Coordinates of C-alpha atoms in Angstrom, one line a residue:
M1 CA 0.0 0.0 0.0
E2 CA 1.0 3.6 -0.5
I3 CA -0.6 6.5 1.2
W4 CA -0.5 10.0 -0.1
I5 CA -0.4 12.4 2.8
N6 CA 0.0 16.0 3.9
P7 CA 1.6 15.8 7.4
A8 CA -0.3 18.9 8.5
C9 CA -3.7 17.1 7.8
S10 CA -5.4 15.6 10.8
K11 CA -7.2 13.0 8.6
C12 CA -3.8 11.9 7.2
R13 CA -2.4 11.6 10.7
G14 CA -5.4 9.6 11.8
A15 CA -5.1 7.2 8.9
L16 CA -1.4 6.7 9.7
T17 CA -2.2 6.0 13.3
L18 CA -4.8 3.4 12.3
L19 CA -2.4 1.7 9.8
D20 CA 0.3 1.6 12.5
A21 CA -2.1 0.2 15.1
E22 CA -3.1 -2.5 12.8
G23 CA 0.5 -3.3 11.8
A24 CA -0.2 -2.6 8.1
G25 CA 2.7 -2.4 5.7
Y26 CA 2.7 0.8 3.7
T27 CA 4.9 3.5 2.2
V28 CA 4.3 7.2 2.7
R29 CA 4.3 9.7 -0.2
R30 CA 4.3 13.3 0.9
Y31 CA 2.5 14.4 -2.3
L32 CA 3.1 18.2 -1.7
E33 CA 6.9 17.5 -1.9
D34 CA 6.8 14.5 -4.2
V35 CA 4.2 15.9 -6.6
P36 CA 2.4 13.3 -8.7
S37 CA 2.5 13.7 -12.4
Q38 CA -0.6 14.0 -14.6
D39 CA -0.2 10.3 -15.5
E40 CA 0.1 9.3 -11.9
I41 CA -3.1 11.3 -11.1
R42 CA -4.9 9.6 -14.0
E43 CA -3.8 6.2 -12.7
V44 CA -5.0 6.9 -9.2
L45 CA -8.3 8.2 -10.6
G46 CA -8.7 4.9 -12.5
R47 CA -8.0 3.0 -9.3
L48 CA -10.4 5.1 -7.3
G49 CA -13.1 4.9 -10.0
L50 CA -13.5 8.7 -9.7
E51 CA -13.2 11.8 -11.8
P52 CA -10.6 14.6 -11.0
W53 CA -13.4 16.9 -9.8
D54 CA -14.4 14.2 -7.3
I55 CA -11.0 14.5 -5.5
T56 CA -10.5 18.2 -5.8
R57 CA -10.5 20.4 -2.6
T58 CA -12.6 23.2 -4.0
Q59 CA -12.4 25.3 -0.9
E60 CA -8.6 25.8 -1.1
A61 CA -7.4 29.3 -2.1
A62 CA -5.8 28.0 -5.3
A63 CA -9.2 26.5 -6.3
K64 CA -10.9 29.8 -5.8
E65 CA -8.1 31.7 -7.7
L66 CA -8.5 29.3 -10.6
G67 CA -12.3 29.5 -10.5
L68 CA -12.7 25.7 -10.3
K69 CA -16.3 25.8 -9.1
D70 CA -17.2 27.2 -12.5
W71 CA -15.2 24.6 -14.6
P72 CA -17.3 22.1 -16.5
R73 CA -17.4 18.6 -14.9
E74 CA -17.4 16.6 -18.1
E75 CA -15.1 14.4 -20.1
G76 CA -13.9 17.2 -22.3
A77 CA -12.6 19.1 -19.3
R78 CA -11.0 16.1 -17.6
D79 CA -7.4 16.9 -18.8
R80 CA -7.7 20.5 -17.6
W81 CA -8.7 19.3 -14.1
I82 CA -5.9 16.8 -14.0
A83 CA -3.4 19.5 -15.1
A84 CA -4.6 21.8 -12.3
L85 CA -4.2 19.0 -9.7
A86 CA -0.6 18.3 -10.9
E87 CA 0.2 22.0 -10.9
H88 CA -1.5 22.6 -7.5
P89 CA -1.2 19.4 -5.5
K90 CA -2.7 21.0 -2.4
L91 CA -6.0 20.7 -4.3
I92 CA -5.8 16.9 -4.1
Q93 CA -8.1 15.3 -1.5
R94 CA -6.2 13.4 1.1
P95 CA -5.2 10.9 2.2
I96 CA -5.4 8.6 -0.8
I97 CA -4.4 5.0 -0.2
T98 CA -3.6 2.7 -3.0
A99 CA -4.3 -0.9 -2.1
D100 CA -2.3 -4.0 -3.3
D101 CA -5.3 -5.3 -5.3
G102 CA -5.0 -2.4 -7.7
T103 CA -7.8 -0.3 -6.2
A104 CA -7.6 2.9 -4.1
V105 CA -9.6 4.8 -1.5
V106 CA -9.8 8.3 -0.2
G107 CA -9.1 7.4 3.4
R108 CA -10.9 10.2 5.2
T109 CA -12.8 7.8 7.5
E110 CA -11.7 4.8 9.6
E111 CA -14.0 2.6 7.4
A112 CA -12.2 3.7 4.2
V113 CA -8.8 3.0 5.8
R114 CA -9.9 -0.4 6.9
E115 CA -11.3 -1.1 3.5
A116 CA -7.8 -0.3 1.9
M117 CA -6.2 -2.6 4.5
S118 CA -8.6 -5.5 3.7
R119 CA -7.8 -5.1 0.0
S120 CA -4.1 -5.3 0.7
R121 CA -4.2 -8.5 2.8
E122 CA -3.9 -11.9 1.3

């Protein structure tokens, strides 16, 4: 498993605490420092089964500056959204946990973190 975190985020810290308490094996990616490429974002979106606007933090200052709330949420605008996430990684919802079975979850709840753990156990 890999978990994309922002260390300043309480949800990320909570997810790490739960993973540690359960003895889960994982690697940490501080995605604000090790920024995912557009291709990596596309891959994670595929694993999540979501669209880029589904994982965008629209209340962030950068989102407001870009006017994201007015951007179309349709296939034709997908690349524009992905480019914005790659250029402004703070807009990416967190934590994102990629499971060993090829899926991923946005681990904002204990249930979601446990779901990722169950998908990574054999």
